[in-house]
C-alpha cells in the first residue's frame, strides 16, 4: 500500500505524542524515585534520574522502617502476588467448572441458575461488603489469605465467557469422547481444558490485574500489616508522609508505586504472547 | 463381528414429535447397510440410537445377542465416524486414535501396535505426529476412520462421512471405505443423503422417508423394483419421470389425458388410476417419427458420455427427462418422437403411491 511520507510522519507524530502522554507519569515517578527526599522536597518532581536508586529501592525492599511498618515491600509484593494469583486462578477454575455444569449437564435449574449467577454482576463487592465482612469475620478468616481471596473468586463474567465458549465447541466432540469411553471428568480434563487454553490465558490476565489492584477489600480485611498488599502499602507510606514533622518520603512512595506496577505488566507481557499465539493458530 | 437387529425401534422426542415409526431391520454379520433418505427422514437419528447417543423410546436394538437399549455408548462395542470428523484438535493424530484405547486401559505396547497397524492401512504413517488441522479434509477423515478401526468394534457407524469433501475426493474415499469394510469384514451402518454413494456402497440399502423404512433390499433390487413412488423418485439420477394416466379397457395399455397410449406388461384391472414411471434412460428415440410419444425439446445438457434432454410432453407432463448415450444436437422446440418398452415401465397406484 502506498503512503505518502507526510502521512507516515503525521501518523508517527500522533503515536509518539500519545505514547509520551501515557508514559509521562510513569516516567516522572521512576525518575523522582531516584533522588533524596530533601532534593525532591526542594526542587519538585524530577524528569531525570538522580543517584540514589539503589539506596531508595534497597530501603523500601528490605527495611521495614522505610515503609513505616513492620513489613517490607518485598513481603508486600509477596502478599499481592498471593492475592493476584489466588484471585485469578480461583476465578478461572470456579467459572470453568460452573460453566461446564451449566452447558453440559441437563438439570432442571440450569437456565435459571445461570441467570442467577449472571445477576450477581449487579452485586459487586462494594455493594455486599458489609455482609461479606460479617461472614468472613464470623468464620474467623480475618487476616488470613483464605479470607482475602475466597469471597472474591466467584465470577459471573468468567462463567459467562466460558459458557459462551463451551457452547461453540461442536457437540460431536463430546459424542466422540463418549464413544471413546471418556466420562464427564475425563472429557473436561482431556478435551475441554486444553481447548480452552486461550480463553484461560485471556481471563487469567484480566483477573490477575484486577486482583492485584484490589484495594477496598484487603484494606478492610487486614488489620495485621503482615498481610498488607503493596497497593495498601503505597497508601500507608503516603499517609505516613504527613506524620512526625519529618521531610516527606516522596522518593520511597514513588519507588513503591513503580514496584507495584511491574508484576501486572510482566503478566500481561508474558501471557499476551500466548494469547496472540492462540488467536493466530485457531484450533477448530 | 456381529449382527445388528432392530425390532420395532421407535423414537419419540420429549416434545411429542415422532421421528421414527417402528423400524425393523436385520443386518447380517459383515454386511454394509446404507440408510439413505432426504434430510429429516430420521436416518441420522436411527444411527445415533444405534450408537447410544439418542435414547430408544420404543422397541429394541440388538448387537449380536445383546439388547443394547440401556447400555452406555462406550460399552456397546461400536465405533462411529462423524461428518465433521470430530477429531480432538489439540491432540496429535496418534493421540486421537489412541485416546479410546487409553481410556479402556490397554497397555502402551498394544495401543502402539494397533495405531501403527491402522495407520498403515490408511496410509497415515507420515502424519501421526501432526495435529488434525495440518491435514487435508480427506486425511482428517482417514484419521477419524483410524480412530474407529483401532477399537476393532463389532459395528462401524458412519454418519455422512464424505459430505465435507470435494467431489473428486468423495469418489476416491467412497472406494476406499468400501475396500476397507470388505477387508475388515465388520458389520457397518452408513448414513447418507447422496443416492449415488448409497447405490455404490451398499450391500443392503434402506430407503427412509418420514421416519419409516420405505424399502429395504439390494441396490439393484430397489432400482429395478421401487416399492413406492417416493423410492422410485429418490433412487436414480436424474430421477424417474412420472406421468399420471389410467389403465385402458383392454388392460394392456396406459392411456393419458391427451389420448396417447403406452403398451403395458402388468397384471392390472381396467380403468384404474395409475402413475406411470419411466426412467430417463428407458425412452427410445425414434428417428423415423414412428412412436407413441411426441415431445418438444426444452433444454439440452451435454455431459460428453451422455446427453440429458429436458422435454415438454404437453398436458401429460411438462418436465420430462430423457437420457441418451453419446452426444446429440437438438434445437430448442424441436419435435422428438419416443417409444417405450412395456416391461421397463413402472406402475404405481395413484391413491396409495404403491407399486403395482
XYZ file of C-alpha atoms in Angstrom:
640
model
C 0.000 0.000 0.000
C 1.280 3.428 -0.912
C 1.546 6.030 1.768
C 2.962 9.483 1.352
C 5.920 10.465 3.524
C 3.944 13.283 5.062
C 1.273 10.868 6.115
C 3.769 8.473 7.690
C 5.314 11.336 9.605
C 1.942 12.593 10.805
C 0.894 9.124 11.896
C 4.071 8.606 13.832
C 3.876 12.028 15.372
C 0.421 11.263 16.719
C 1.541 7.895 18.033
C 4.649 9.356 19.671
C 2.692 12.151 21.319
C 0.103 9.701 22.558
C 2.737 7.358 23.950
C 4.582 10.219 25.621
C 1.376 11.383 27.229
C 0.659 7.904 28.563
C 4.176 7.191 29.724
C 4.987 10.597 31.240
C 3.506 9.987 34.726
C 5.294 6.642 34.978
C 8.488 8.264 33.828
C 8.221 11.076 36.358
C 7.556 8.570 39.140
C 10.532 6.496 38.069
C 12.873 9.465 37.786
C 11.703 11.063 41.006
C 12.161 7.836 42.925
C 15.915 8.042 42.445
C 16.527 11.304 44.341
C 16.891 12.040 48.018
C 13.827 13.271 49.811
C 15.458 16.604 50.604
C 16.276 17.230 46.960
C 12.789 16.309 45.829
C 11.217 18.448 48.534
C 13.203 21.472 47.419
C 13.054 21.036 43.658
C 9.737 19.293 42.998
C 9.160 16.418 40.558
C 12.134 15.322 38.511
C 12.352 14.403 34.841
C 15.772 12.766 35.067
C 17.472 10.228 37.302
C 19.309 11.135 40.467
C 21.990 8.989 42.073
C 20.008 7.311 44.828
C 18.341 4.438 43.016
C 19.916 1.609 44.984
C 19.594 3.403 48.282
C 15.872 4.139 47.957
C 14.824 0.834 46.469
C 17.010 -1.165 48.827
C 15.483 0.564 51.838
C 11.957 0.012 50.582
C 12.538 -3.627 49.749
C 14.396 -4.782 52.842
C 13.974 -2.270 55.656
C 10.614 -2.319 57.457
C 11.247 1.128 58.864
C 11.254 2.646 55.390
C 7.612 1.677 54.884
C 6.647 2.868 58.330
C 5.504 -0.542 59.439
C 6.659 -3.977 60.350
C 6.531 -5.185 56.785
C 8.927 -4.613 53.874
C 7.979 -4.002 50.270
C 9.255 -7.452 49.425
C 6.754 -9.012 51.777
C 4.008 -6.780 50.446
C 4.874 -7.865 46.917
C 4.568 -11.449 48.065
C 1.169 -10.764 49.613
C -0.020 -9.079 46.463
C 1.261 -11.979 44.402
C -0.673 -14.439 46.555
C -3.794 -12.322 46.222
C -3.390 -11.808 42.454
C -2.640 -15.451 41.684
C -5.227 -16.828 44.083
C -7.810 -14.440 42.728
C -7.050 -15.205 39.058
C -6.597 -18.975 39.388
C -9.594 -19.269 41.688
C -11.795 -17.323 39.310
C -10.697 -19.329 36.281
C -11.194 -22.691 37.999
C -14.545 -21.835 39.571
C -16.021 -20.246 36.476
C -14.812 -23.069 34.203
C -16.468 -25.648 36.398
C -19.655 -23.619 36.775
C -19.888 -23.122 33.018
C -19.191 -26.822 32.429
C -22.077 -27.761 34.702
C -24.426 -25.288 33.067
C -23.616 -26.177 29.460
C -23.096 -29.942 29.567
C -25.405 -31.235 32.268
C -29.114 -31.117 31.671
C -30.518 -30.471 35.096
C -33.790 -28.656 35.507
C -32.491 -25.475 37.066
C -29.583 -24.958 34.661
C -31.075 -21.952 32.911
C -32.455 -20.153 35.986
C -29.221 -20.862 37.825
C -27.217 -19.357 35.024
C -29.277 -16.189 35.206
C -28.882 -16.097 38.981
C -25.124 -16.268 38.505
C -25.356 -13.659 35.796
C -27.426 -11.387 38.040
C -24.620 -11.338 40.610
C -22.892 -8.973 38.191
C -25.268 -6.420 39.674
C -23.810 -7.053 43.128
C -20.120 -6.160 43.067
C -18.086 -6.396 46.240
C -18.693 -2.766 47.163
C -22.431 -3.416 47.466
C -22.119 -6.501 49.620
C -19.019 -5.510 51.514
C -20.611 -5.293 54.976
C -22.305 -8.722 54.899
C -19.207 -10.212 53.275
C -17.081 -8.850 56.090
C -19.547 -10.216 58.636
C -19.409 -13.697 57.077
C -15.636 -13.756 56.836
C -15.140 -12.477 60.373
C -17.600 -14.976 61.871
C -15.718 -17.731 60.050
C -12.605 -16.479 61.783
C -10.885 -15.737 58.482
C -9.892 -12.134 59.126
C -6.185 -11.562 58.494
C -5.769 -14.785 56.504
C -5.029 -15.343 52.822
C -8.156 -17.508 52.595
C -10.327 -14.699 53.876
C -8.621 -12.316 51.496
C -9.242 -14.427 48.385
C -12.289 -16.633 48.944
C -15.050 -14.004 48.972
C -13.799 -12.620 45.685
C -13.375 -15.657 43.468
C -16.925 -16.289 42.305
C -17.053 -14.719 38.877
C -20.151 -14.174 36.789
C -18.139 -12.657 33.972
C -15.810 -15.638 33.809
C -18.703 -18.087 33.939
C -20.403 -16.223 31.136
C -17.291 -16.198 28.914
C -16.643 -19.902 29.424
C -20.301 -20.711 28.859
C -20.236 -18.913 25.507
C -17.010 -20.691 24.580
C -18.257 -24.158 25.519
C -21.402 -23.623 23.516
C -19.248 -23.033 20.439
C -17.460 -26.379 20.906
C -19.092 -28.823 18.451
C -21.338 -31.441 20.087
C -19.655 -34.155 18.053
C -16.505 -33.758 20.160
C -18.480 -34.698 23.246
C -20.121 -37.565 21.392
C -16.811 -38.839 20.055
C -15.374 -38.675 23.556
C -18.359 -40.582 24.936
C -17.815 -43.289 22.333
C -14.132 -43.289 23.257
C -15.118 -44.135 26.808
C -14.382 -40.768 28.404
C -16.593 -39.931 31.371
C -17.595 -36.365 32.319
C -14.405 -35.731 34.287
C -12.110 -37.119 31.580
C -13.877 -35.119 28.901
C -13.394 -31.972 30.970
C -9.736 -32.573 31.735
C -8.624 -34.202 28.459
C -10.664 -32.270 25.909
C -12.320 -29.146 27.238
C -9.495 -27.684 29.325
C -6.847 -27.997 26.579
C -9.273 -26.457 24.099
C -9.873 -23.518 26.440
C -6.201 -22.559 26.864
C -6.587 -19.247 25.040
C -9.706 -18.376 26.987
C -7.955 -19.289 30.217
C -4.982 -17.078 29.345
C -7.219 -14.140 28.490
C -9.303 -14.384 31.641
C -6.201 -15.029 33.738
C -4.541 -11.804 32.523
C -7.580 -9.700 33.235
C -8.288 -11.283 36.599
C -4.690 -11.132 37.777
C -4.552 -7.405 37.160
C -7.935 -6.878 38.819
C -6.849 -8.998 41.806
C -3.516 -7.196 42.097
C -5.255 -3.851 42.146
C -7.810 -4.809 44.817
C -7.825 -2.077 47.396
C -11.005 -1.811 49.412
C -11.371 -5.460 50.430
C -7.781 -6.008 51.599
C -7.905 -2.678 53.418
C -10.968 -3.829 55.336
C -9.823 -7.391 55.834
C -6.285 -6.905 57.016
C -5.662 -5.244 60.338
C -2.366 -7.053 60.687
C 0.187 -5.299 58.492
C 1.961 -8.614 57.833
C -0.806 -9.176 55.297
C -0.685 -5.765 53.628
C -0.635 -5.852 49.880
C 1.546 -3.432 48.009
C -1.407 -1.336 46.876
C -2.296 -0.738 50.511
C 1.366 -0.267 51.299
C 1.527 2.737 48.971
C -1.345 4.268 50.841
C 0.364 3.593 54.168
C 3.622 5.174 53.104
C 1.729 8.113 51.713
C -0.174 8.512 54.981
C 2.994 8.472 56.974
C 4.332 11.308 54.874
C 2.378 13.778 56.964
C 3.239 12.381 60.315
C 6.019 13.183 62.725
C 7.150 16.501 61.250
C 9.783 14.892 59.062
C 10.546 15.654 55.477
C 8.048 13.562 53.465
C 9.377 10.331 51.918
C 8.251 11.084 48.392
C 11.031 9.102 46.636
C 10.132 5.969 48.580
C 6.438 6.341 47.803
C 7.361 6.652 44.123
C 9.640 3.632 44.357
C 6.840 1.577 45.857
C 4.476 2.698 43.103
C 6.937 1.678 40.417
C 7.412 -1.715 42.017
C 3.665 -2.210 42.312
C 3.242 -1.770 38.558
C 5.938 -4.203 37.477
C 4.299 -7.613 38.159
C 0.992 -6.893 36.371
C 2.921 -5.508 33.424
C 5.044 -8.672 33.323
C 1.986 -10.890 33.457
C 0.344 -9.024 30.601
C 3.510 -9.097 28.501
C 4.200 -12.802 29.073
C 0.652 -14.062 28.681
C -0.184 -11.791 25.810
C 2.293 -13.685 23.627
C 0.487 -16.903 24.426
C -2.815 -15.184 23.943
C -1.949 -13.904 20.468
C -0.364 -17.220 19.524
C -3.575 -18.912 20.460
C -5.573 -16.436 18.431
C -3.448 -16.875 15.328
C -3.334 -20.676 15.398
C -7.065 -21.099 15.522
C -7.903 -24.601 16.579
C -11.176 -25.743 15.179
C -18.180 -59.474 14.324
C -21.870 -59.371 14.970
C -25.315 -59.000 13.540
C -27.372 -55.927 14.211
C -31.108 -56.227 14.759
C -33.686 -53.517 15.122
C -37.101 -54.593 16.394
C -39.923 -52.056 16.156
C -37.431 -49.344 17.054
C -39.207 -46.073 17.763
C -38.134 -42.568 18.645
C -40.487 -40.019 20.120
C -38.929 -36.759 21.245
C -39.894 -35.100 24.500
C -41.953 -32.521 22.648
C -44.086 -35.320 21.235
C -42.585 -35.374 17.750
C -42.327 -38.931 16.487
C -39.139 -39.226 14.454
C -39.191 -42.978 13.846
C -42.280 -45.162 13.483
C -41.141 -48.664 14.303
C -38.141 -49.716 12.238
C -37.479 -53.428 11.673
C -34.100 -54.405 10.276
C -31.813 -57.398 10.347
C -28.258 -56.590 9.279
C -26.153 -59.687 8.747
C -22.617 -60.167 10.027
C -20.140 -58.301 7.839
C -22.804 -56.525 5.831
C -22.616 -52.852 4.845
C -26.078 -51.386 5.244
C -26.746 -47.905 3.932
C -29.510 -45.692 5.297
C -30.497 -43.193 2.650
C -33.194 -40.574 2.545
C -33.843 -36.836 2.368
C -32.944 -34.658 5.338
C -35.323 -35.055 8.242
C -36.250 -38.622 7.363
C -34.828 -39.975 10.627
C -31.772 -41.747 9.227
C -29.253 -39.904 11.410
C -31.489 -40.294 14.451
C -31.590 -44.022 13.854
C -27.808 -44.182 13.574
C -27.384 -42.157 16.748
C -29.778 -44.510 18.526
C -27.645 -47.459 17.492
C -24.621 -45.553 18.803
C -26.375 -44.770 22.067
C -26.257 -41.014 21.616
C -30.069 -40.867 21.498
C -32.368 -42.799 23.786
C -34.597 -45.514 22.366
C -38.224 -44.791 23.233
C -39.763 -47.967 21.835
C -38.762 -51.417 20.622
C -35.219 -52.650 20.932
C -31.803 -52.680 19.269
C -29.624 -55.762 19.491
C -25.934 -56.069 18.696
C -25.193 -59.780 18.438
C -27.369 -61.340 21.120
C -27.290 -58.379 23.479
C -30.083 -55.858 23.802
C -28.209 -52.556 23.993
C -31.113 -50.217 24.823
C -29.758 -49.404 28.274
C -26.045 -49.821 27.578
C -23.798 -46.742 27.514
C -22.302 -45.779 24.127
C -18.776 -46.671 25.206
C -19.832 -50.184 26.231
C -21.755 -51.074 23.088
C -18.642 -52.070 21.205
C -19.330 -49.761 18.289
C -17.256 -47.035 16.669
C -18.554 -44.025 14.831
C -17.187 -41.752 12.107
C -18.708 -38.275 12.123
C -19.464 -35.933 9.258
C -17.233 -33.163 10.590
C -14.596 -35.733 11.690
C -14.917 -34.698 15.374
C -11.183 -35.103 15.910
C -9.737 -33.652 19.094
C -7.976 -30.577 17.694
C -5.346 -30.265 20.420
C -4.143 -33.869 20.154
C -1.837 -35.346 17.552
C -3.350 -37.781 15.110
C -1.661 -40.571 17.008
C -3.236 -39.433 20.274
C -6.592 -39.067 18.562
C -6.516 -42.688 17.514
C -5.100 -43.896 20.809
C -7.485 -41.999 23.075
C -10.285 -44.569 23.092
C -7.866 -47.405 23.772
C -6.141 -45.445 26.515
C -9.464 -44.875 28.274
C -10.151 -48.581 28.087
C -6.904 -49.373 29.838
C -4.957 -51.034 27.031
C -1.215 -51.354 27.504
C 1.057 -48.866 25.740
C 2.538 -51.579 23.550
C -0.878 -52.829 22.493
C -2.072 -49.294 21.706
C 1.051 -48.591 19.694
C 0.706 -51.782 17.701
C -2.927 -51.127 16.873
C -2.436 -47.483 15.946
C 0.536 -48.294 13.692
C -1.421 -51.043 12.006
C -4.424 -48.814 11.356
C -2.134 -46.035 10.152
C -0.516 -48.433 7.708
C -3.899 -49.479 6.324
C -4.946 -45.855 5.920
C -1.547 -44.559 4.688
C -1.239 -42.190 7.611
C 2.213 -43.285 8.802
C 3.836 -39.960 7.954
C 1.175 -37.897 9.638
C 0.904 -39.472 13.071
C 2.849 -36.742 14.860
C 0.925 -33.903 13.309
C -2.264 -32.358 14.515
C -5.536 -32.709 12.633
C -5.534 -29.105 11.434
C -2.322 -29.749 9.482
C -4.069 -32.355 7.352
C -6.385 -32.080 4.366
C -10.055 -32.990 4.664
C -9.551 -36.446 3.216
C -6.667 -37.201 5.549
C -8.647 -35.999 8.538
C -11.455 -38.321 7.608
C -8.901 -41.136 7.430
C -7.732 -40.314 10.942
C -11.353 -40.426 12.056
C -11.678 -43.839 10.453
C -8.431 -44.907 12.066
C -9.869 -43.957 15.426
C -12.761 -46.309 14.668
C -10.592 -49.138 13.309
C -8.173 -49.367 16.250
C -11.061 -50.179 18.537
C -11.854 -53.317 16.497
C -15.540 -52.880 17.273
C -18.445 -55.150 16.425
C -20.165 -52.446 14.380
C -18.942 -49.388 12.467
C -21.276 -46.437 12.181
C -20.722 -43.796 9.514
C -22.649 -40.524 9.710
C -22.381 -38.893 6.271
C -18.590 -39.157 6.412
C -17.983 -37.803 2.919
C -20.268 -34.765 2.828
C -17.499 -32.353 3.796
C -15.170 -33.461 0.996
C -14.976 -32.169 -2.556
C -16.448 -34.219 -5.391
C -13.279 -35.898 -6.635
C -12.095 -36.871 -3.175
C -15.542 -38.123 -2.302
C -15.383 -40.701 -5.099
C -11.898 -41.854 -4.017
C -12.853 -42.110 -0.372
C -16.024 -43.963 -1.281
C -13.994 -46.687 -2.926
C -11.589 -46.683 -0.015
C -14.357 -47.136 2.547
C -15.857 -49.958 0.525
C -12.476 -51.681 0.268
C -11.712 -51.194 3.906
C -15.079 -52.509 5.004
C -14.734 -55.619 2.874
C -11.198 -56.187 4.068
C -12.091 -55.882 7.749
C -15.438 -57.636 7.329
C -17.026 -55.548 10.068
C -20.769 -55.051 10.146
C -21.377 -51.416 9.197
C -24.177 -48.911 9.018
C -23.662 -45.931 6.758
C -25.905 -42.885 6.601
C -26.001 -40.653 3.551
C -28.367 -38.421 1.632
C -26.427 -38.984 -1.581
C -28.113 -41.742 -3.551
C -25.040 -42.398 -5.736
C -22.991 -43.054 -2.600
C -25.789 -45.253 -1.312
C -26.053 -47.285 -4.522
C -22.328 -47.872 -4.860
C -21.558 -48.719 -1.249
C -24.490 -50.736 -0.053
C -24.771 -54.463 0.328
C -28.193 -53.603 1.538
C -29.994 -50.350 1.006
C -32.609 -48.926 3.349
C -34.578 -46.061 1.842
C -36.123 -43.951 4.583
C -38.819 -41.319 4.393
C -40.712 -39.608 7.190
C -39.454 -41.929 9.902
C -40.380 -45.085 8.014
C -38.174 -47.546 6.139
C -39.924 -47.370 2.778
C -37.963 -50.174 1.205
C -35.128 -52.491 2.164
C -33.194 -54.501 -0.415
C -30.119 -54.730 -2.562
C -29.382 -51.552 -4.529
C -30.257 -53.169 -7.855
C -33.477 -54.616 -6.486
C -34.502 -51.178 -5.315
C -33.515 -49.577 -8.584
C -35.381 -52.107 -10.668
C -38.433 -52.585 -8.475
C -39.009 -49.479 -6.353
C -41.814 -50.240 -3.923
C -43.257 -46.757 -3.756
C -43.360 -43.516 -5.717
C -41.022 -41.975 -3.165
C -38.363 -44.637 -3.602
C -38.747 -44.509 -7.373
C -38.218 -40.757 -7.356
C -35.372 -40.792 -4.859
C -33.183 -43.553 -6.256
C -31.708 -42.950 -9.687
C -30.259 -39.763 -11.116
C -31.751 -37.978 -12.950
C -34.872 -39.176 -11.212
C -37.681 -41.177 -12.740
C -40.348 -39.419 -14.777
C -43.910 -39.760 -13.533
C -46.851 -39.476 -15.903
C -50.375 -39.685 -14.475
C -52.691 -41.881 -16.583
C -55.328 -44.600 -16.499
C -55.343 -48.275 -17.459
C -57.239 -48.749 -20.741
C -60.162 -51.169 -21.095
C -58.019 -53.809 -22.799
C -55.739 -53.818 -19.686
C -52.652 -53.825 -21.891
C -52.274 -50.076 -22.332
C -51.953 -46.997 -20.209
C -53.919 -44.032 -21.545
C -53.069 -40.423 -20.935
C -55.298 -37.383 -20.936
C -54.259 -36.374 -24.466
C -55.102 -39.800 -25.879
C -51.551 -41.132 -26.003
C -51.284 -44.876 -25.279
C -48.307 -46.832 -23.954
C -48.188 -50.627 -24.046
C -48.144 -52.286 -20.606
C -46.977 -55.649 -19.371
C -48.625 -55.589 -15.965
C -51.429 -57.546 -14.337
C -53.777 -54.687 -13.540
C -57.526 -54.098 -13.666
C -59.035 -51.817 -16.313
C -59.893 -48.218 -15.509
C -57.526 -47.891 -12.524
C -55.907 -44.502 -11.978
C -52.171 -45.013 -12.121
C -48.899 -43.173 -12.344
C -46.563 -44.475 -14.984
C -42.913 -44.247 -14.038
C -40.316 -44.139 -16.796
C -36.589 -43.900 -16.120
C -34.865 -41.269 -18.324
C -32.734 -43.972 -19.984
C -35.762 -46.119 -20.877
C -37.050 -43.938 -23.698
C -36.073 -44.889 -27.215
C -35.639 -42.101 -29.711
C -37.459 -42.925 -32.996
C -35.705 -41.124 -35.836
C -38.392 -42.098 -38.360
C -41.138 -40.385 -36.376
C -42.987 -43.609 -35.637
C -43.769 -43.774 -31.936
C -46.487 -43.083 -29.399
C -44.876 -40.139 -27.599
C -44.377 -36.698 -29.119
C -42.377 -34.110 -27.235
C -40.743 -30.707 -27.632
C -37.144 -30.076 -26.614
C -36.874 -27.501 -23.822
C -33.211 -27.758 -22.900
C -30.188 -29.937 -23.599
C -27.305 -30.768 -21.259
C -24.341 -32.458 -22.900
C -22.205 -34.381 -20.441
C -19.954 -35.985 -23.042
C -20.665 -39.650 -22.439
C -24.361 -38.931 -22.307
C -26.838 -36.222 -23.142
C -29.732 -35.150 -20.947
C -32.693 -33.700 -22.818
C -35.480 -31.932 -20.949
C -38.765 -32.420 -22.774
C -42.236 -30.959 -22.766
C -44.929 -33.601 -23.231
C -47.707 -31.024 -23.280
C -50.565 -31.762 -20.926
C -49.187 -35.183 -19.875
C -46.083 -33.797 -18.312
C -44.138 -30.584 -18.820
C -40.878 -31.681 -17.276
C -39.666 -34.990 -18.571
C -36.036 -36.008 -18.683
C -34.558 -38.119 -21.435
C -31.104 -39.646 -21.197
C -29.266 -40.590 -24.383
C -25.879 -42.223 -24.829
C -23.207 -40.168 -26.583
C -23.578 -36.630 -27.868
C -26.605 -35.318 -29.709
C -27.562 -31.973 -31.195
C -31.128 -30.724 -30.797
C -32.652 -27.345 -31.474
C -34.923 -25.726 -28.948
C -38.589 -26.597 -29.566
C -37.564 -29.410 -31.933
C -40.159 -32.215 -32.037
C -38.986 -35.675 -30.969
C -40.757 -38.992 -31.227
C -40.156 -41.513 -28.469
C -41.239 -45.020 -27.649
C -41.016 -47.185 -24.553
C -40.763 -50.891 -23.819
C -43.636 -52.363 -21.850
C -41.652 -54.276 -19.235
C -39.465 -51.275 -18.423
C -42.412 -49.200 -17.265
C -43.211 -48.900 -13.556
C -46.837 -48.642 -12.483
C -47.905 -47.058 -9.213
C -51.339 -46.684 -7.716
C -52.294 -43.020 -7.870
C -54.032 -43.124 -4.479
C -51.526 -45.005 -2.339
C -48.317 -44.481 -4.314
C -47.608 -48.209 -4.023
C -46.085 -50.246 -6.831
C -48.475 -52.369 -8.888
